[in-house]
Structures are given as C-alpha cells and as structure tokens.
CSV table of C-alpha atoms in Angstrom, one decimal:
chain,number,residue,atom,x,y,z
A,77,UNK,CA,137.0,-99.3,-33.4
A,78,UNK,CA,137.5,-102.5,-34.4
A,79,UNK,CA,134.8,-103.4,-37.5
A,80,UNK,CA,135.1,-107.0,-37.7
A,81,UNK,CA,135.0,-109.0,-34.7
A,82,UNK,CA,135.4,-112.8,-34.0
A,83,UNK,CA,132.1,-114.7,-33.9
A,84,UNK,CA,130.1,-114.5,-30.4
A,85,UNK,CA,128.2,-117.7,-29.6
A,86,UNK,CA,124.6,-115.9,-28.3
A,87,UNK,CA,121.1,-117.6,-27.7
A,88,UNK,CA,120.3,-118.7,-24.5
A,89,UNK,CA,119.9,-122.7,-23.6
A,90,UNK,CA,116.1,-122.6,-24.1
A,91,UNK,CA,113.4,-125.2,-23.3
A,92,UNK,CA,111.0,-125.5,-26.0
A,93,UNK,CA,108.8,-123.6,-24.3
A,94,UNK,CA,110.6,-120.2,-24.7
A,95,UNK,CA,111.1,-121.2,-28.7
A,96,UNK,CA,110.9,-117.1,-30.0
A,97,UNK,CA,107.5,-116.1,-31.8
A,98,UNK,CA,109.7,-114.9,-34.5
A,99,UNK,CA,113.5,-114.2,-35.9
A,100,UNK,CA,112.9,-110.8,-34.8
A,101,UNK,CA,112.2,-111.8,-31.4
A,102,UNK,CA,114.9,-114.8,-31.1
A,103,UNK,CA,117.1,-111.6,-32.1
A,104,UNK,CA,115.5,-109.6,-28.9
A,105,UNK,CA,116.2,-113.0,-26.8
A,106,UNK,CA,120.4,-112.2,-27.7
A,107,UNK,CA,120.4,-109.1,-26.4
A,108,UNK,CA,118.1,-110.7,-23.3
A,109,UNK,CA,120.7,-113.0,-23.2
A,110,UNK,CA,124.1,-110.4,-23.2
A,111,UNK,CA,122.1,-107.6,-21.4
A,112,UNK,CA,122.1,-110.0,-18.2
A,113,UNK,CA,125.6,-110.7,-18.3
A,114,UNK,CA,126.4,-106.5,-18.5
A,115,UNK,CA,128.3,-105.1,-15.7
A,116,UNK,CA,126.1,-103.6,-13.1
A,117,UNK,CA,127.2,-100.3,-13.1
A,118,UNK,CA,126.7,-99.7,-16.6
A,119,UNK,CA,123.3,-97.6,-17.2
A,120,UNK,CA,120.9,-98.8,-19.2
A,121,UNK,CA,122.2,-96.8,-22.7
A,122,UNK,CA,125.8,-98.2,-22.2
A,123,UNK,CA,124.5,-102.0,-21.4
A,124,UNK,CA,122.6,-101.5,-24.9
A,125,UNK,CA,125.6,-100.2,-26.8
A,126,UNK,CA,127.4,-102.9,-25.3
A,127,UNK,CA,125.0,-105.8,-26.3
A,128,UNK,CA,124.3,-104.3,-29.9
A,129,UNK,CA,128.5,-104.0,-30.0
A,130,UNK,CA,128.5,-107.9,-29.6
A,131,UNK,CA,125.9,-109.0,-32.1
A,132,UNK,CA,127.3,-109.2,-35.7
A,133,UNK,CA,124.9,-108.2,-38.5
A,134,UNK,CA,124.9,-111.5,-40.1
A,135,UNK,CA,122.0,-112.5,-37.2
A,136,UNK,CA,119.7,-110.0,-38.6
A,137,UNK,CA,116.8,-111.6,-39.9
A,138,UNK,CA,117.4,-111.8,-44.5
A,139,UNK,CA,114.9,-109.9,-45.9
A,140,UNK,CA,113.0,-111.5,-48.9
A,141,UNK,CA,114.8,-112.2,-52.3
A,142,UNK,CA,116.0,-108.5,-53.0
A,143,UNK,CA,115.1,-106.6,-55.9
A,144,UNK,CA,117.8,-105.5,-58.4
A,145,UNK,CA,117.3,-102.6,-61.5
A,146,UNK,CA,119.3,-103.0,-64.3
A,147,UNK,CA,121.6,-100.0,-64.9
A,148,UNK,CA,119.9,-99.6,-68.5
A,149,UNK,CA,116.6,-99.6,-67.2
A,150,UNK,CA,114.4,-96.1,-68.3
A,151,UNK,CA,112.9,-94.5,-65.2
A,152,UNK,CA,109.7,-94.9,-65.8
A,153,UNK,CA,110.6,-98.7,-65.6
A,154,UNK,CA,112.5,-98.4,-62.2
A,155,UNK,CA,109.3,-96.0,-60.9
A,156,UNK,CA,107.1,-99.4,-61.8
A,157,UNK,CA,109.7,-101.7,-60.5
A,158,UNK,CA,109.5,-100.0,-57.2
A,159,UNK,CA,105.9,-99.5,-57.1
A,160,UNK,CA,104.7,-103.0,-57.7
A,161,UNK,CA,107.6,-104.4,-55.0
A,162,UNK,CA,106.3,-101.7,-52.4
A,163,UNK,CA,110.1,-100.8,-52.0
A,164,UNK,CA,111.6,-97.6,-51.5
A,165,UNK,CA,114.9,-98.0,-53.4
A,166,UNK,CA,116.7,-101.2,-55.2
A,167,UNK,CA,120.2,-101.6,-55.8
A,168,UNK,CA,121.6,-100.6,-59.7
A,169,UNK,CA,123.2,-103.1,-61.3
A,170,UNK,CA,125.9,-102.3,-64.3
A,171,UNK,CA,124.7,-104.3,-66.6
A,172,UNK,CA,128.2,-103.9,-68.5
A,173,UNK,CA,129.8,-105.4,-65.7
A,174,UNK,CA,131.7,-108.8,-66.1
A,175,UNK,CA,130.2,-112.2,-64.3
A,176,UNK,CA,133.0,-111.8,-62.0
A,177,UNK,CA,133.1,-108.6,-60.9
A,178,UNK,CA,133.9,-107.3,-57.2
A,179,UNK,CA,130.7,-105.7,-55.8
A,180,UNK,CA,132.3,-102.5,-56.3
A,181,UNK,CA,132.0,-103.1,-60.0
A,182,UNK,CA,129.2,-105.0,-59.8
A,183,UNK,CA,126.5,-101.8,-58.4
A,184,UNK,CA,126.5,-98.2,-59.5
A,185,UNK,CA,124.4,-97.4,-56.5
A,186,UNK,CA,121.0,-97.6,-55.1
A,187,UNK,CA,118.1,-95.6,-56.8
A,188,UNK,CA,115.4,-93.9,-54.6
A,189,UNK,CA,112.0,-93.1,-55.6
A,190,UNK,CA,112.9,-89.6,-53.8
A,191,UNK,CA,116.0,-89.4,-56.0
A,192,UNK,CA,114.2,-89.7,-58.9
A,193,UNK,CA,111.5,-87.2,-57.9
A,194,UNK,CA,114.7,-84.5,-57.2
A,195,UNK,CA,116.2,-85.2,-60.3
A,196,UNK,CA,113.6,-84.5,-62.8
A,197,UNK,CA,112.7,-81.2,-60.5
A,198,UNK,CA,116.5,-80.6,-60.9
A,199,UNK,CA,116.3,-81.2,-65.0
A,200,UNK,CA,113.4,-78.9,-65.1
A,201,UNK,CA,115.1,-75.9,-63.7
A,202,UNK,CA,116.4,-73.5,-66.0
A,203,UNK,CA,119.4,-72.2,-64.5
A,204,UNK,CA,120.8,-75.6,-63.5
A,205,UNK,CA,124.1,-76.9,-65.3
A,206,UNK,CA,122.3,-80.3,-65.3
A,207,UNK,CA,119.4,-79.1,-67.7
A,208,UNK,CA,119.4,-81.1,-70.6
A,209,UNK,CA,120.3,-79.5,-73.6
A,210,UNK,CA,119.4,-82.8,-76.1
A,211,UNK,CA,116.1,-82.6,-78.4
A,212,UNK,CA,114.8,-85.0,-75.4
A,213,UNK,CA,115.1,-82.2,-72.8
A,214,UNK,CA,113.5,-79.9,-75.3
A,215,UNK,CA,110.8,-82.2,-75.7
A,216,UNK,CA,110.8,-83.0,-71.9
A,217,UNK,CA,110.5,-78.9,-71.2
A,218,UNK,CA,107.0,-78.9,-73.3
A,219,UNK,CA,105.7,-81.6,-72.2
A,220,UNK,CA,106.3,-80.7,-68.8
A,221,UNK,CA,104.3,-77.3,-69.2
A,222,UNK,CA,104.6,-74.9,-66.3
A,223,UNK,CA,107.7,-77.4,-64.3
A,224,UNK,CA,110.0,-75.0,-64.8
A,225,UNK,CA,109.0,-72.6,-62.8
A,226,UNK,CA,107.0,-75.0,-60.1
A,227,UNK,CA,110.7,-76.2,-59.4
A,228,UNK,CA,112.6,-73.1,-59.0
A,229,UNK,CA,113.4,-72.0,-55.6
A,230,UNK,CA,110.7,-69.5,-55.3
A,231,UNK,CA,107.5,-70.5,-53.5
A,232,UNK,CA,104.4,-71.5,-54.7
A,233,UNK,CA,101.1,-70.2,-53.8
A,234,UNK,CA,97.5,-71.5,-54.3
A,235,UNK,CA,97.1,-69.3,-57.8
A,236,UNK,CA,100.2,-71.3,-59.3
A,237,UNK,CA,98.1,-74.6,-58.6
A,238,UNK,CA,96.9,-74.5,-62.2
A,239,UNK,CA,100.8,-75.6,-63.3
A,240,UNK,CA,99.5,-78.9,-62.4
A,241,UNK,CA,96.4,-78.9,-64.1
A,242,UNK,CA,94.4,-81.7,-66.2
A,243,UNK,CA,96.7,-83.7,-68.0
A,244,UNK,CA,100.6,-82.4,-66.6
A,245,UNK,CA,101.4,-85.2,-65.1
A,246,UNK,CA,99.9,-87.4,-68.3
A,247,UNK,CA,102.0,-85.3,-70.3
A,248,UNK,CA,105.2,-85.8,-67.8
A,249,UNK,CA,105.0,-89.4,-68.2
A,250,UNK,CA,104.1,-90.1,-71.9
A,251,UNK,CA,107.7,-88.1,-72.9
A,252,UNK,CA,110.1,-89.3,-74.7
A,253,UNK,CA,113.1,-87.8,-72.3
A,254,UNK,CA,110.9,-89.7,-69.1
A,255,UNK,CA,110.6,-92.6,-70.5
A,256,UNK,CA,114.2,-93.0,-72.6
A,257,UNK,CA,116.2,-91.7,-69.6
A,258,UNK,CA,118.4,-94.2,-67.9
A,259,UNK,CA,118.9,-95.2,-64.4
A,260,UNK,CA,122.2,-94.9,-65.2
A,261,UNK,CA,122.0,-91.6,-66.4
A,262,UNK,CA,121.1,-89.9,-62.8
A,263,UNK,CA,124.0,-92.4,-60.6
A,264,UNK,CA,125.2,-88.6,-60.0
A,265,UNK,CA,122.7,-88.1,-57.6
A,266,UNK,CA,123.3,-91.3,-56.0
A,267,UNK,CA,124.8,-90.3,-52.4
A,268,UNK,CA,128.0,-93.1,-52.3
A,269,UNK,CA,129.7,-94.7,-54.8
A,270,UNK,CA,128.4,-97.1,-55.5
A,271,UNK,CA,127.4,-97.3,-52.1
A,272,UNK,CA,127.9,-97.3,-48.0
A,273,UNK,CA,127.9,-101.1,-46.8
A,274,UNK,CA,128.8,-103.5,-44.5
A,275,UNK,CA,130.3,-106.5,-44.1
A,276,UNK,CA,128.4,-109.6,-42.2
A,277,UNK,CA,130.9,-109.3,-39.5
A,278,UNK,CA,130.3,-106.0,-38.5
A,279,UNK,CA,128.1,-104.7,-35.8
A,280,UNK,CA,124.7,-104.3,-35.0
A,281,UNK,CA,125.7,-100.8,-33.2
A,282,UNK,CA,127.6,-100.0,-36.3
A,283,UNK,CA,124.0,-100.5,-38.4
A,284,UNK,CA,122.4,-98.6,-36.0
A,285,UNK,CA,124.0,-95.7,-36.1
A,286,UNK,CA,124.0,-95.3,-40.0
A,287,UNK,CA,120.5,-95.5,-40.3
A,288,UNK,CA,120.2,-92.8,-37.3
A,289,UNK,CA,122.6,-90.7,-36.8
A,290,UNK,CA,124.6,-90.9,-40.2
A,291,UNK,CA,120.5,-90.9,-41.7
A,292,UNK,CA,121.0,-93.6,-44.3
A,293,UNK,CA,117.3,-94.8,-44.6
A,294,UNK,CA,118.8,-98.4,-45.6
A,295,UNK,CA,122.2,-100.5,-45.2
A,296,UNK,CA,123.1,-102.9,-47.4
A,297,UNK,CA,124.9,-106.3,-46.3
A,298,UNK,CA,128.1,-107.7,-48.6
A,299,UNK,CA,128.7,-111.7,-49.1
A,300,UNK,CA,132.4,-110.7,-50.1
A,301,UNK,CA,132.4,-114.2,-51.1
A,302,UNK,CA,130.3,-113.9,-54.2
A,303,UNK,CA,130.6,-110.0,-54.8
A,304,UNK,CA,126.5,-109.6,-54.1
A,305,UNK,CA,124.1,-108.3,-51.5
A,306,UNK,CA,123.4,-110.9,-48.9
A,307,UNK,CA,120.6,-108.5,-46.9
A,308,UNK,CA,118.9,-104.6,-46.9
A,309,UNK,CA,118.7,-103.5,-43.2
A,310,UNK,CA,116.0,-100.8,-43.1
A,311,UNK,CA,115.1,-98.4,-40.8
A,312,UNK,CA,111.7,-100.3,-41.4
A,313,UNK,CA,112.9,-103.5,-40.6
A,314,UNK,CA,114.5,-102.5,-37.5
A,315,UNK,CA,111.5,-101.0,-35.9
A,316,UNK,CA,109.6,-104.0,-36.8
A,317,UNK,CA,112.8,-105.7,-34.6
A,318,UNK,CA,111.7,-103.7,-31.6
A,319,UNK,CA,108.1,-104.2,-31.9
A,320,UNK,CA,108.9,-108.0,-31.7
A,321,UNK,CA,110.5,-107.6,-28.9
A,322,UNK,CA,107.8,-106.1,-26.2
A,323,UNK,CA,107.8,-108.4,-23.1
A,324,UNK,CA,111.5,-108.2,-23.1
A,325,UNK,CA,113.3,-106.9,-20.0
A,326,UNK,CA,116.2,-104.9,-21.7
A,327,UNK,CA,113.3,-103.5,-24.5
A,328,UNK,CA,110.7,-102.7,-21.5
A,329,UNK,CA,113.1,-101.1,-19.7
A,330,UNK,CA,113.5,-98.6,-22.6
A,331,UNK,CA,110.2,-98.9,-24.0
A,332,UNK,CA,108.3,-98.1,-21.5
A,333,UNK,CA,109.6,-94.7,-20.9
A,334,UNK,CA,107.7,-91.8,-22.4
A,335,UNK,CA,108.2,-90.2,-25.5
A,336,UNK,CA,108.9,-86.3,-23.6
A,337,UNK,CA,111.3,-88.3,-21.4
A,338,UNK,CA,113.8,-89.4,-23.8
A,339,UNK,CA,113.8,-86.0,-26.1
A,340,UNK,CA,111.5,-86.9,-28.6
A,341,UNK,CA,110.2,-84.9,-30.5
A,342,UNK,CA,112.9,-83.1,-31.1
A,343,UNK,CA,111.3,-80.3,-33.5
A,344,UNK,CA,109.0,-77.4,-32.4
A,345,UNK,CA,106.2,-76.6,-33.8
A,346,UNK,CA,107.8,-73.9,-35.4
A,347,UNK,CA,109.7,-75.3,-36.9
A,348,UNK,CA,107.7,-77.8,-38.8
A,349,UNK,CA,108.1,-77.8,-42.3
A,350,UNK,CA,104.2,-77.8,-43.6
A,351,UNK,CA,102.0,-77.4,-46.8
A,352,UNK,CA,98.3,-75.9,-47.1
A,353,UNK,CA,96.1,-77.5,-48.4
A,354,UNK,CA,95.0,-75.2,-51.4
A,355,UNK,CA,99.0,-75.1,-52.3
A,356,UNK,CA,100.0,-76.8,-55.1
A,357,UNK,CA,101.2,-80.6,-54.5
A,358,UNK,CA,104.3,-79.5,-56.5
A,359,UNK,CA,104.9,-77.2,-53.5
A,360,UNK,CA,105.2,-80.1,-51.0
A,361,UNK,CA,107.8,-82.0,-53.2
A,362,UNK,CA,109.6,-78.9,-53.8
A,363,UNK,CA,109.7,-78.4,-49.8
A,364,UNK,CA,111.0,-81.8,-49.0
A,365,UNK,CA,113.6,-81.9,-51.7
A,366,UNK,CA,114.8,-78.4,-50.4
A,367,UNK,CA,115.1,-79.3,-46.9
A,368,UNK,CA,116.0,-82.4,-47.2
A,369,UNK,CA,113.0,-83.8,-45.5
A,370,UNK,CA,111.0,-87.6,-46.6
A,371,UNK,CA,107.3,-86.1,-45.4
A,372,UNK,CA,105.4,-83.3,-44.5
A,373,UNK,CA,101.7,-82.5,-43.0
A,374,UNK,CA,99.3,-81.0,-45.1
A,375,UNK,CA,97.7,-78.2,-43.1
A,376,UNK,CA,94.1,-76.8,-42.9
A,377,UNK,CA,93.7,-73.3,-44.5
A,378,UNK,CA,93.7,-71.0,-41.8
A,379,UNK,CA,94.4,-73.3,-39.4
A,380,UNK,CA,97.3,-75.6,-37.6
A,381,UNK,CA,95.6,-79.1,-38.0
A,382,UNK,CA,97.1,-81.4,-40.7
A,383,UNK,CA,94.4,-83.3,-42.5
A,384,UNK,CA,97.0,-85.6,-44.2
A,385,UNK,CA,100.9,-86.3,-44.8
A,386,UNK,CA,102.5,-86.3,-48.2
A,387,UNK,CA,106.3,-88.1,-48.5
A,388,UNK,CA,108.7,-88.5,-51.2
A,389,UNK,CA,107.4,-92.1,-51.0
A,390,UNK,CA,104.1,-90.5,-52.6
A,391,UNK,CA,105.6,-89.2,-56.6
A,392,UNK,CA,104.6,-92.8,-57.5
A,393,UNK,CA,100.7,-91.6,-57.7
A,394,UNK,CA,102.3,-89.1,-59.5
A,395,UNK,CA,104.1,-91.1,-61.7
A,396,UNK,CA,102.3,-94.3,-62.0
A,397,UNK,CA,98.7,-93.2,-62.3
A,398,UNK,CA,98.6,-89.5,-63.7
A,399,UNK,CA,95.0,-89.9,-65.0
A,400,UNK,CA,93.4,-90.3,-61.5
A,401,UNK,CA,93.8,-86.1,-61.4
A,402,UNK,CA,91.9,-85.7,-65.2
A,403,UNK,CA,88.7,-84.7,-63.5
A,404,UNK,CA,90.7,-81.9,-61.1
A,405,UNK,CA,91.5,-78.5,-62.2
A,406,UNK,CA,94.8,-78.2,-60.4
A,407,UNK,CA,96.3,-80.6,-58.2
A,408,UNK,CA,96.6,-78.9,-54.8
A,409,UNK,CA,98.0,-81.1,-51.5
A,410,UNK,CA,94.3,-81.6,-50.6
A,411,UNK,CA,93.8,-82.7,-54.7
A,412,UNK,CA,96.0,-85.0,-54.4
A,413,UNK,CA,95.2,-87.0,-51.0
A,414,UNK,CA,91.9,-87.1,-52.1
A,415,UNK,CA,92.6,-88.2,-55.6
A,416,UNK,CA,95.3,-91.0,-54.7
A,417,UNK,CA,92.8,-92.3,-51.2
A,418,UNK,CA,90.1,-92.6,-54.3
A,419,UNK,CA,92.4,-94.6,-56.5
A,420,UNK,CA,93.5,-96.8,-53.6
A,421,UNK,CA,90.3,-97.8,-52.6
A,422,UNK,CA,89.1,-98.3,-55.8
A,423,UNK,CA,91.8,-100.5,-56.6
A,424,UNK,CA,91.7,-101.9,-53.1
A,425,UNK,CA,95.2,-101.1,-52.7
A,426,UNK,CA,96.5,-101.2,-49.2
A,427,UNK,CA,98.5,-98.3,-48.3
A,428,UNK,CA,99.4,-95.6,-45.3
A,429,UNK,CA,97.8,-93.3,-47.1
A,430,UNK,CA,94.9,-95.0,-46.3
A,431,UNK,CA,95.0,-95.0,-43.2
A,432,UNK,CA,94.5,-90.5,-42.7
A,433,UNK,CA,96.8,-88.6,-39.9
A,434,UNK,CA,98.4,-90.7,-37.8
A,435,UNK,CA,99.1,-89.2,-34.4
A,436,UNK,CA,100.3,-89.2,-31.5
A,437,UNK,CA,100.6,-87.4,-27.7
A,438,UNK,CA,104.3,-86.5,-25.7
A,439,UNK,CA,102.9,-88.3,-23.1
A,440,UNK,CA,102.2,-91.8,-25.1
A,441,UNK,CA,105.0,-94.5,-24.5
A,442,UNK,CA,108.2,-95.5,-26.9
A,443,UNK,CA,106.5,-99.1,-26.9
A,444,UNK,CA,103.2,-97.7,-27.5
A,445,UNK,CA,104.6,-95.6,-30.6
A,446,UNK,CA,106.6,-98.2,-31.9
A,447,UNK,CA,103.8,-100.5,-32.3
A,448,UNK,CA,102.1,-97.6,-34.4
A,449,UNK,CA,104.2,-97.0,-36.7
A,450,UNK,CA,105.2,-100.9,-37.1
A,451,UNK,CA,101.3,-101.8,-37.7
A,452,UNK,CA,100.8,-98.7,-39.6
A,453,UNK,CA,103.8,-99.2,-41.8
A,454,UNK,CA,104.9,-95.8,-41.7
A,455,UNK,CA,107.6,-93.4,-41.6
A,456,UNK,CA,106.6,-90.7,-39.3
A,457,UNK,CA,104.3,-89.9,-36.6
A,458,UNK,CA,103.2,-86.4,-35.7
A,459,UNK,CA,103.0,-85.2,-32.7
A,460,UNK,CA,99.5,-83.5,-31.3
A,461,UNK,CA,98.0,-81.4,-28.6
A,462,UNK,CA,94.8,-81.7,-27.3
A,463,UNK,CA,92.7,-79.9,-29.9
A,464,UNK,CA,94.8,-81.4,-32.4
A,465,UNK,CA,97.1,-79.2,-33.3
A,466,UNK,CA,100.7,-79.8,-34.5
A,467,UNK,CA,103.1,-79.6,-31.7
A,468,UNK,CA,106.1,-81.8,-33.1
A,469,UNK,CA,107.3,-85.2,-35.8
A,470,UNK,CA,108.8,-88.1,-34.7
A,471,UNK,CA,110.3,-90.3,-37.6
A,472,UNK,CA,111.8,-93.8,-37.1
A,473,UNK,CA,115.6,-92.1,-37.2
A,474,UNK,CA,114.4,-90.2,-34.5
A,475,UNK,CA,113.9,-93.2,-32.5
A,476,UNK,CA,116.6,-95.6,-33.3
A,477,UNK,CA,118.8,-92.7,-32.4
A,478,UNK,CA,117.3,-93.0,-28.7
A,479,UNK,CA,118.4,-96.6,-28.4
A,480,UNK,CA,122.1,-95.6,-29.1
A,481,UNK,CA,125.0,-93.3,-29.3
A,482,UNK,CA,128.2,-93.1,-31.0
A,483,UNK,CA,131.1,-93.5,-28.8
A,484,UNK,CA,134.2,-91.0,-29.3
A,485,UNK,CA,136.3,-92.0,-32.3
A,486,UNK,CA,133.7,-95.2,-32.8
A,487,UNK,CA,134.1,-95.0,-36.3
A,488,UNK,CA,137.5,-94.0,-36.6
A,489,UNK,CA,138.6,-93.8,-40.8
A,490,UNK,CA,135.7,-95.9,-41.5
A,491,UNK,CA,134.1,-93.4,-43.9
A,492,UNK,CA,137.1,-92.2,-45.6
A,493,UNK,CA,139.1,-95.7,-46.1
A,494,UNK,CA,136.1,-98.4,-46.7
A,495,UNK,CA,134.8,-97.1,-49.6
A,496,UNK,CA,135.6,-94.8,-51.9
A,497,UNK,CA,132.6,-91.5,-51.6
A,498,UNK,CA,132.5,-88.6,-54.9
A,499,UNK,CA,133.4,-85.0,-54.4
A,500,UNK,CA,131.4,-83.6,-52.1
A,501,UNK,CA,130.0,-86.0,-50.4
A,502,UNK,CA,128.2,-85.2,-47.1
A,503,UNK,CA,127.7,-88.3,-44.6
C-alpha cells in the first residue's frame, strides 16, 4: 500500500446554499462528492474504502489546542490534568529533550487514565517484578491497606468490599509514592514507543482501521515540519464525524441499516464481562484491566439487569475526589455510582455518568445509535431485550469497524518499519 499519496482536489462546486452545517459535515460532503464518481459495480463497503482511501487525514477537522504532560510531572498531577481537560490521555513530553528535537525525541508516549489505573494495581501486587522495593513503595503498600490482595488475580466477593473502606482511597492519594511518582516512571506501560502516528498525507482508511481493527482508542497526526502534533483523531471524534453526516446519501445508505444486520453486537450475553452490584468497585477495575476491556455493566444481585456502567474512564472519582466515599463502609460497584452521581450533581458537573444505563435494541438503526452515543458522549451502548435484560455491547470500535475493512496486505511493513515498537509489543 502506498502511505502517502499525492493531494486529491475534493469538495464539490457548491452554491452558497449547500455551505456544510459543519467541518464535520463539509468532510461527509467529500465523500458525497467521490462516492458518486465510484464505479458502479463496486458494493457499497468497497465504494466506502475507496472514498476513505482518497481523502488524506490532513482534512480532518483539528481538534482544539492539544494538551501536553510534562515527562516530570507526578501522577497525581497528570490524573488532574486529565480530569479538568475531560480528556482520556495526553501526549508525554521529555522535558530533557532539546528545542530541536525530532518528534521521536521529542514524546515518550501518551499517558492513559486507564494506564495509570493498571499500573498502580500492577505496583501493588506482590509477586510482580515491578513492585517497588524503595521506602516509597513501602510507604505506598501501607497506605494502600488491603490493595494488595484487591489486585491479585483472585476474585473478589462482596465480603472483601471492606478493602475499600472509609478513607482507602484518601489514604491512596495523600502517599508520598502517589504523588512523587513520575509520568516518566510508568512510559513502560505505554503500548508504542513513543508512539503509533501518522503523517498528514496518509489516509483516512488508514485512521480508520487503527482506531478499529488495530483498537488504538486515539491516532495522533505528525507536522514533520516542526517535530509536534498537528491533530488527535479519536474514536470520539470520528463518531461525531458520522453523526454530522445524516442526510447524506453514502452515510444513509449505511446508516440506515439495522444494528442485527451488519453483525453488531458482536458479543453474547454470555459472554459479557459484568460486576454485581454488592462487589467491590475494585473488582470492576481489576476485571477491565484483566480482560483488557474500557467498561463494564454493573448487574442487579440476583438478577441480569445492569443498573449502571463503570469504565477505566471512571478511576478519576477514585483519584480526584476520595472523600465523596467517607460516609460508606465499603465501596461496592453500587457505592460508587451512587457516590460519584452525588458528587456530580452536587457540583453540577456534567458527565455520562449522569446520564444512568444507556441502552439500546438489535432492531434500532446504525444512524439511530450513532446519534446516542454522539449526544450521550459515551463509549459503549448495551444492548437490551424486552424486559431489560443484557443481551449484547456495542462500543464505538465496534462500529467504525462496520464502515471498513482491511484489504489483503493493506498495511504491508507499516508496523514493523515506521516506527520503532518495544519487546513484545502486541498491535
């Protein structure tokens, strides 16, 4: 495949009547424009691989001025970073780095609230090599009380809530090892090094298929000009791309089709990774960071109806406000959705949290589900019967993958002669 292509002139000859709501949707109006000119007997996935093969990434909308953390910033400063910007992750920038580095030089990586929340359950095990061994793992071991054996691999039931009782999470984030520990000190669990990118000529398709079938949740966008990030592609900001786009023939033409009709959801019920509600909250961290999962439903005791969804997303209430659970015994699943829907409110924070279960049926449309989770602002949908029970989860990946696929040897050496990956690396 050929990664950088010459410039395509795209944008129809428009009156000013047709001027695009928004850069989102002159975006949709492109494709409009190249989906018309496919050949006929291409079906409609192949005339959308086509069009999203002839659009560089340079024409996705920029995202506002970017947040950066300083490589020598302590985590509890990159947890607050994150949490005021309402951001996910941030790029890491090595502050050691000269004023003229390359970009490779220039970033250690990206830092993830949901790396951070694996690492310190990784620091707290232990059997782990990681473990610290300093006086400020010592210190962090006591003052995390009980963590050790809330992160092994063993489950947890509702009599081990009381490991996050009264003030464990107060106690968490007033240690010195929390709040002396650099970013820089965890770039080991950072997944590339420093990180998977592209460049502004490459393709749309190419994007899309990193941030669904390769599962990166962002991509960043090089200026190989001046070293730095020009854009952050998210999976996000791509569904809010689609959601701009209704009225459009190529995007109806998909969008209108039903959710069972094009696979989705792809996971039984069985299947469904879940929490009860009288578990410990600990155990629904310690489930996503074991399966390698960003959410999961909080179930009724007894029961199959989910009364709530906690992500990765959600260590900040964790992190950022442990008093909210002083009055609380233990922090069970149901603890804590209460507790952090309290603190919201009170605060009059907006957030998905506030917004309960979001559903949705197998018969409901791609456009209508879209537009949910784009409103919404969320990660995941699950999927209901009629008496509300959990049949299935549909999470944006799962959809961008329906709008394209990989053709043989698309990416060719991309992985292994672009950038340089550590040991082990999985993409």
């Amino acid at each position: 495949m050929a990664m950088a292509m010459a410039s395509v002139q795209l944008g129809r000859q428009t009156s000013i009547q047709d001027s695009p709501r928004s850069p989102e949707a002159k975006l949709g109006m492109q494709v409009e424009d190249l989906w018309d000119v496919q050949e006929p007997e291409l079906s409609p996935n192949e005339k959308l691989n086509a069009c999203f093969e002839s659009i560089p990434v340079s024409a996705f909308p920029i995202a506002p001025q970017g947040i950066e953390i300083k490589s020598d910033a302590s985590l509890a400063e990159a947890v607050q970073i994150l949490a005021q910007n309402k951001i996910l992750s941030a790029p890491v920038v090595d502050v050691d780095a000269p004023e003229d580095a390359t970009w490779m030089d220039r970033y250690i990586g990206i830092v993830e609230f949901a790396g951070i929340a694996v690492w310190i359950l990784q620091q707290s095990e232990p059997s782990s090599p990681r473990s610290p061994s300093s006086p400020n793992g010592a210190e962090f071991a006591i003052a995390a009380n009980g963590m050790v054996s809330a992160a092994g691999l063993g489950a947890l039931g509702p009599e081990d809530a009381s490991i996050t009782s009264g003030d464990f999470f107060e106690a968490l984030t007033s240690s010195e090892f929390y709040k002396n520990t650099k970013v820089r000190d965890i770039s080991g669990s950072f997944r590339w090094a420093p990180f998977l990118a592209l460049q502004k000529s490459n393709t749309f398709l190419t994007m899309l298929l990193l941030l669904s079938k390769y599962k990166m949740k962002s991509v960043p966008v090089l200026d190989l000009g001046d070293g730095k990030i020009d854009n952050i592609i998210t999976q996000s900001a791509v569904i809010h791309m689609l959601a701009e786009c209704t009225g459009l023939h190529w995007f109806e033409s998909w969008g209108s089709k039903k959710l069972s009709e094009i696979g989705l959801p792809t996971m039984s019920p069985d299947h469904i990774i879940t929490v009860y509600e009288d578990e410990p909250v600990l155990q629904a961290f310690k489930l996503m960071r074991k399966k390698r999962i960003g959410g999961i439903p909080v179930i009724e005791c007894g029961g199959k109806k989910a009364i709530g969804n906690i992500s990765l997303r959600d260590v900040q209430f964790l992190l950022t406000a442990p008093d909210i659970y002083c009055d609380y015994r233990s922090i069970t699943a149901k603890n804590f959705l209460i507790a952090v829907r309290n603190y919201l409110e009170k605060h009059e924070k907006r957030s998905p949290m506030l917004s309960g279960m979001i559903t949705c049926k197998r018969d409901e449309t791609v456009k209508e589900l879209i537009q949910k989770l784009d409103s919404e602002k969320i990660q995941r949908v699950y999927v209901t019967d009629e008496n509300g029970n959990l049949e299935g989860v549909i999470t944006l990946r799962d959809i961008i993958s329906r709008l394209v696929h990989e053709p043989r040897g698309y990416f060719g050496d991309f992985f292994d002669g672009v950038l340089p990956l550590p040991e082990n690396s999985r993409v």
